[in-house]
mmCIF file of C-alpha atoms in Angstrom:
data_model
loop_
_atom_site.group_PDB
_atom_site.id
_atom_site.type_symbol
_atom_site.label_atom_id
_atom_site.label_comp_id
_atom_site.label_asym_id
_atom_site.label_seq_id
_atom_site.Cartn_x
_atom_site.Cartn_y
_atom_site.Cartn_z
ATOM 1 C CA UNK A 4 12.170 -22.738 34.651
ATOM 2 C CA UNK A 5 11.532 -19.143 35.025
ATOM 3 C CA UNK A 6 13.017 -15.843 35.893
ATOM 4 C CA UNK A 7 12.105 -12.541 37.308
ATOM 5 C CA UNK A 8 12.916 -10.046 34.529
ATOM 6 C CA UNK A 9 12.963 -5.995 35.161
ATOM 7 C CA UNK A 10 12.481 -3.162 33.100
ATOM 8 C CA UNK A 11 13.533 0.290 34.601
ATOM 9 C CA UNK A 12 13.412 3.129 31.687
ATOM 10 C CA UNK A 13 16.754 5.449 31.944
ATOM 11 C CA UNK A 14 17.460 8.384 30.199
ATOM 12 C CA UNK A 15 19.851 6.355 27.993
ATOM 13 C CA UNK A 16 22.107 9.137 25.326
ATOM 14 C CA UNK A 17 23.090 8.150 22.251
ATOM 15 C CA UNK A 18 26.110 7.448 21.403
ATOM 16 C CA UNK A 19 26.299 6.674 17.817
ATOM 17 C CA UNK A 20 26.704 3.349 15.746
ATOM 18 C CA UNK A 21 29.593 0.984 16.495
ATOM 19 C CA UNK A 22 30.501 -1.715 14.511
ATOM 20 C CA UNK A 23 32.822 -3.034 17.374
ATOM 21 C CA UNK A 24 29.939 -3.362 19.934
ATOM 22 C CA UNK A 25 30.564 -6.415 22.187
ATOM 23 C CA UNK A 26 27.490 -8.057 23.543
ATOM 24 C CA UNK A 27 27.563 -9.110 27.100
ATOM 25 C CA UNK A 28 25.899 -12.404 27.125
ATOM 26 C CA UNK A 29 25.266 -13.144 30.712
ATOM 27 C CA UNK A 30 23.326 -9.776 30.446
ATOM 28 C CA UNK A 31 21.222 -10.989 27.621
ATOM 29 C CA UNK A 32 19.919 -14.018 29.080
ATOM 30 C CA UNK A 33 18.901 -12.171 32.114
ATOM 31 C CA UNK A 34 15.970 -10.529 29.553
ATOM 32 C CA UNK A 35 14.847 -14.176 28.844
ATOM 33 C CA UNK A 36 13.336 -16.772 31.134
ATOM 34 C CA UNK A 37 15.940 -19.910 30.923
ATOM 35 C CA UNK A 38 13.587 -21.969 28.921
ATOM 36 C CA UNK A 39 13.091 -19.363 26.457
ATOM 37 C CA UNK A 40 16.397 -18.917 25.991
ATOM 38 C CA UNK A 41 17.418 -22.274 25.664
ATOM 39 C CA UNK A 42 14.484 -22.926 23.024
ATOM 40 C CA UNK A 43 15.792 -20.532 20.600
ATOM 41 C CA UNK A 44 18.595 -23.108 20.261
ATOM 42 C CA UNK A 45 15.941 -25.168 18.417
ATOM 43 C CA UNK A 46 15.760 -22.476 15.597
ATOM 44 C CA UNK A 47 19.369 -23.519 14.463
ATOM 45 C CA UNK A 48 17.933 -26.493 12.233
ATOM 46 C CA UNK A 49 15.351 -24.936 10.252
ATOM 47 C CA UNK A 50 16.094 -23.871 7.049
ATOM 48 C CA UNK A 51 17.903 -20.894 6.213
ATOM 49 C CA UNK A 52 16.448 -17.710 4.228
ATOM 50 C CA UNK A 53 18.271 -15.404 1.745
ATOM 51 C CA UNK A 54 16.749 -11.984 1.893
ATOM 52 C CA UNK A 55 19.604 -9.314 1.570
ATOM 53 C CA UNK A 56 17.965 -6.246 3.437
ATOM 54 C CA UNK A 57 14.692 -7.340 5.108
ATOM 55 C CA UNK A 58 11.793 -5.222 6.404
ATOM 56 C CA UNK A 59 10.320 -6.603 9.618
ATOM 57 C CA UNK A 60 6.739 -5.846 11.491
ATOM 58 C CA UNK A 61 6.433 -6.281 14.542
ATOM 59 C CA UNK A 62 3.215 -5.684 16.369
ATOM 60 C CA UNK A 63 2.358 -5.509 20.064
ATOM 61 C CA UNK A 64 6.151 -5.273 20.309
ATOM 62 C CA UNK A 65 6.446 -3.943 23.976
ATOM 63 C CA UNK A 66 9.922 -4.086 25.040
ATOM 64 C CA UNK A 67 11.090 -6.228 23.143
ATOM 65 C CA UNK A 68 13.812 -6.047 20.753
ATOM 66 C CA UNK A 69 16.081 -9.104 21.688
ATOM 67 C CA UNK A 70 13.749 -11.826 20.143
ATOM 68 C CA UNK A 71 13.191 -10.977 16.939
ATOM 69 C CA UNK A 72 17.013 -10.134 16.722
ATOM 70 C CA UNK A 73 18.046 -13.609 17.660
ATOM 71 C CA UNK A 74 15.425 -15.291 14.981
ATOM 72 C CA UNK A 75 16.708 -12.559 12.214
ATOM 73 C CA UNK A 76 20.386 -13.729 13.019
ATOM 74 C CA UNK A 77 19.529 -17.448 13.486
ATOM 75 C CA UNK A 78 16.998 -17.651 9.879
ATOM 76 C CA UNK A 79 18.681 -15.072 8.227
ATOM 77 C CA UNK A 80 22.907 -15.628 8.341
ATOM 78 C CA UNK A 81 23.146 -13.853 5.093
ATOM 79 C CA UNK A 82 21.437 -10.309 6.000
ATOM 80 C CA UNK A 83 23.392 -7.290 6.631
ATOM 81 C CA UNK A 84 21.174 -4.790 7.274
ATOM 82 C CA UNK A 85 17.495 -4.617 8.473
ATOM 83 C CA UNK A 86 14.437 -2.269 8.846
ATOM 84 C CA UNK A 87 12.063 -2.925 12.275
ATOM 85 C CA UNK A 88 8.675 -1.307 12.096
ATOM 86 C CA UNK A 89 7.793 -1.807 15.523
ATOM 87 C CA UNK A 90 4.572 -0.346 17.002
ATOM 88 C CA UNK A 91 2.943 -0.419 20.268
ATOM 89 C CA UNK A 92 0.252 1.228 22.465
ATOM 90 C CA UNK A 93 2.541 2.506 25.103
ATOM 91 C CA UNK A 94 5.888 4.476 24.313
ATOM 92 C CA UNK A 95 8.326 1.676 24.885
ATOM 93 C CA UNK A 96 11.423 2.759 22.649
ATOM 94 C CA UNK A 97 12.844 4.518 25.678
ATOM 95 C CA UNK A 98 12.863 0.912 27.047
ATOM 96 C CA UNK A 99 14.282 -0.292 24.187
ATOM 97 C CA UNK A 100 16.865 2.035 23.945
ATOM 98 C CA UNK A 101 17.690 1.013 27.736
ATOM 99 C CA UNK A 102 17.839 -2.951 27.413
ATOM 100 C CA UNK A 103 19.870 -2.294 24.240
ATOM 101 C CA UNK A 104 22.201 0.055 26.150
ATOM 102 C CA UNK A 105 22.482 -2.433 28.728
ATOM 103 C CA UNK A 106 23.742 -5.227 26.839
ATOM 104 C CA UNK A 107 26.495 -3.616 25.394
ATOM 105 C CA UNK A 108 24.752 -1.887 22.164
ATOM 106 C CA UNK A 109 25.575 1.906 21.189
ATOM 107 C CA UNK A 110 22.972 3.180 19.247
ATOM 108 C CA UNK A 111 22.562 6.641 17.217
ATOM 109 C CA UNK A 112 18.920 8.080 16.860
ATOM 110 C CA UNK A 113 16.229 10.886 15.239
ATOM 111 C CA UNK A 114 13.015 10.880 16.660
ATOM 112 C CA UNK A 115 11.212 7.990 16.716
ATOM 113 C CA UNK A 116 13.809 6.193 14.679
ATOM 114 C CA UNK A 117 17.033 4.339 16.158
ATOM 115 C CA UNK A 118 20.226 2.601 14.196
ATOM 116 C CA UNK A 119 22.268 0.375 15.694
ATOM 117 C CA UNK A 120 24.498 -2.654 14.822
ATOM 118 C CA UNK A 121 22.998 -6.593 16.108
ATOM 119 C CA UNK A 122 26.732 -8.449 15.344
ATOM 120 C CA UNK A 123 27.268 -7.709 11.968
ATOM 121 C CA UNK A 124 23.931 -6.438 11.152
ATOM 122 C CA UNK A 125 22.821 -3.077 10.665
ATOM 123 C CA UNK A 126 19.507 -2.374 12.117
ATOM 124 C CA UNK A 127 17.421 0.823 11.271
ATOM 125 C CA UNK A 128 14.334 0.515 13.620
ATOM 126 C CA UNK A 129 11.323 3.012 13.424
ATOM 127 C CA UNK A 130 9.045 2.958 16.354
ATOM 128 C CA UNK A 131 5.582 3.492 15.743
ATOM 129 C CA UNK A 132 3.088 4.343 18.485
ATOM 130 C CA UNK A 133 -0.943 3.933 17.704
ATOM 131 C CA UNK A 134 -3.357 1.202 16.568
ATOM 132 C CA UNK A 135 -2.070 -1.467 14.243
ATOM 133 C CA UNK A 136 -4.986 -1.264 11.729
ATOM 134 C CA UNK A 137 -4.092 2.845 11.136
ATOM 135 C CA UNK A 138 -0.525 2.097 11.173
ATOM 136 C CA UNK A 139 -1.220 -0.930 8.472
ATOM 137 C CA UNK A 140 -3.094 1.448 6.623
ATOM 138 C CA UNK A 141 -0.070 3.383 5.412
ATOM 139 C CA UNK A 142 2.716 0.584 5.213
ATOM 140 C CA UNK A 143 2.939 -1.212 1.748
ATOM 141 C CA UNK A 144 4.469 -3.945 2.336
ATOM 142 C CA UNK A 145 6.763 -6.096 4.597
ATOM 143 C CA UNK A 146 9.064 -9.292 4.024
ATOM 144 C CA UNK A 147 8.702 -10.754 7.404
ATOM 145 C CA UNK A 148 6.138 -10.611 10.213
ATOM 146 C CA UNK A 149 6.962 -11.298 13.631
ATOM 147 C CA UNK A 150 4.340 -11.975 16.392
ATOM 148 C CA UNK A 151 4.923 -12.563 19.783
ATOM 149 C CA UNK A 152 2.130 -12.534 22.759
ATOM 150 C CA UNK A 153 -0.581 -10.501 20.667
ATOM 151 C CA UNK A 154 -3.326 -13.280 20.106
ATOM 152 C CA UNK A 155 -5.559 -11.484 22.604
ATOM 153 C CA UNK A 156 -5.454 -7.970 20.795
ATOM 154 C CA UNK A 157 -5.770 -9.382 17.387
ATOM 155 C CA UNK A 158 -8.895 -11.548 17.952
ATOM 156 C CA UNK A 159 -10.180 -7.825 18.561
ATOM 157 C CA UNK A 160 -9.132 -6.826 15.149
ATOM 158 C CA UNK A 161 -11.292 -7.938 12.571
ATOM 159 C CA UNK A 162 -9.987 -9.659 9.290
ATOM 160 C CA UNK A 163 -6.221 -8.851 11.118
ATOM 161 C CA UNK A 164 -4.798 -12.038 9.737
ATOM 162 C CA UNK A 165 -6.144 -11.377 6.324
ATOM 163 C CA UNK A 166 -4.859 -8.096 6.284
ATOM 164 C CA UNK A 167 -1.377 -9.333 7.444
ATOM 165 C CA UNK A 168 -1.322 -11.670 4.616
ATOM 166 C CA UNK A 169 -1.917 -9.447 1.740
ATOM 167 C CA UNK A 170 0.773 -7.747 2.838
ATOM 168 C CA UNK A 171 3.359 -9.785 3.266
ATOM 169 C CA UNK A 172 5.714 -10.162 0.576
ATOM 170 C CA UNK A 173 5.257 -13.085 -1.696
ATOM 171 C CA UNK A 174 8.562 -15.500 -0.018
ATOM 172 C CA UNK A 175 7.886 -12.996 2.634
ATOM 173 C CA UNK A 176 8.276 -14.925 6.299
ATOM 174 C CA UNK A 177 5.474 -15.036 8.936
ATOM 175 C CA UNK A 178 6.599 -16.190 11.924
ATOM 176 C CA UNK A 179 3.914 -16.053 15.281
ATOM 177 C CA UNK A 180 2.876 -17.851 18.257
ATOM 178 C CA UNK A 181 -0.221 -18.462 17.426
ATOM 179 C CA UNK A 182 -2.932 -18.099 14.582
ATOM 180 C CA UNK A 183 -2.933 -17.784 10.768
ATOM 181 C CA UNK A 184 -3.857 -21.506 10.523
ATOM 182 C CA UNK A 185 -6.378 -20.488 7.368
ATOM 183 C CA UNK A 186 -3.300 -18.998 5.768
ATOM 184 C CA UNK A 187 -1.996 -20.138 2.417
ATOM 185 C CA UNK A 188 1.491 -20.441 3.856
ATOM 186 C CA UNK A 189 4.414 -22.985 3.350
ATOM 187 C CA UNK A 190 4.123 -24.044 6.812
ATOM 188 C CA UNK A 191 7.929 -24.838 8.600
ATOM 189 C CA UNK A 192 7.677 -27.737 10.577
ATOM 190 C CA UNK A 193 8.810 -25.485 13.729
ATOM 191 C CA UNK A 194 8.971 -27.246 17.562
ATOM 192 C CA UNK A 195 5.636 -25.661 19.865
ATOM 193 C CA UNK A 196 7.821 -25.443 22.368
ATOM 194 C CA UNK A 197 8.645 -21.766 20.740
ATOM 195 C CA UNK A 198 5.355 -20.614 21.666
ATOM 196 C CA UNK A 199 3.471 -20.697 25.012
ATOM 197 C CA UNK A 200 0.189 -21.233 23.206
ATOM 198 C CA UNK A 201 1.806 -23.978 21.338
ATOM 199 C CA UNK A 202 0.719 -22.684 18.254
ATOM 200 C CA UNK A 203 4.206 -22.107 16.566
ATOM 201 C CA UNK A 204 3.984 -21.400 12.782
ATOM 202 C CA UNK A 205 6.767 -19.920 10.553
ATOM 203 C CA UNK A 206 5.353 -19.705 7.333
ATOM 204 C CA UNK A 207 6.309 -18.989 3.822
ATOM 205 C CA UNK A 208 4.102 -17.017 1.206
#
């Protein structure tokens, strides 16, 4: 079953970080379709991962923020505080910044970089706009990788997957829709019905 879901970009201020922020749930499933939202349920029984202060990529990330916040919660119960890289071809953090704003999260900001509290997590997310082979270029390293609707563009991109893996962490987490099948990854046995290619891996390095 699906849903129509709308974006509409507001000038949203900031209004700092608060640890009290109360999520309103009925607004949060309106940015899902219902069987999306319902599948995430299906991440409660895989195993559970123990890195303390994560750094997450997340390509092609559009606007979204609310998926990769629900698997960081679900897979990682233990975190407290997070760093997004999120990059994109089109300026989307002013999206962001809205859906977040209308579910009930303050957020403080500088630049391209937002803070904000997910629950009990702190998240310090850097947006950053431009082609993911430049941005790759300059980022070291990252312990999980998060992919979401970006087969397309990456079959454009040569040696992308190879280029992912080098940098991922060693017991760094991949997690995608689709691809990295040539991978040397501790493969998760993870339901397809997470990805609408029904290529779900979550992998381990």
């Amino acid at each position: 079953m699906s849903n129509l879901i709308f974006y509409e970009d507001k000038k949203v201020p900031a209004q700092g970080l608060n640890h009290q922020n109360k999520i309103d749930e009925n607004k949060l499933k309106s940015y899902f379709s219902f069987d999306d939202y319902e599948n995430l349920n299906l991440l409660d029984n895989l195993p559970k991962f123990n890195h303390q202060n994560p750094t997450l990529l997340y390509p092609g990330c559009g606007v979204d923020i609310f998926f990769p916040l629900i698997y960081l919660e679900k897979l990682f119960p233990k975190v407290k505080q997070a760093y997004f890289i999120f990059n994109d071809l089109d300026l989307t953090l002013g999206m962001i910044k809205t859906c977040l704003d209308d579910v009930g999260i303050s957020f403080s900001e500088e630049n391209n970089r937002i803070n904000f509290y997910w629950k009990n997590i702190l998240i310090n997310l850097e947006f950053i706009y431009g082609n993911i082979i430049e941005i790759l270029s300059k980022i070291n390293s990252f312990d999980i990788y998060f992919e979401r609707a970006f087969r397309i563009m990456k079959d454009a991109l040569p040696h992308y997957e190879n280029i992912i893996f080098s940098k991922l962490n060693q017991s760094g987490l991949l997690i995608s829709d689709s691809g990295f099948q040539e991978q040397k990854l501790k493969k998760i046995n993870v339901s397809q019905d997470l990805s609408l290619y029904e290529e779900m891996i979550i992998g381990i390095k």
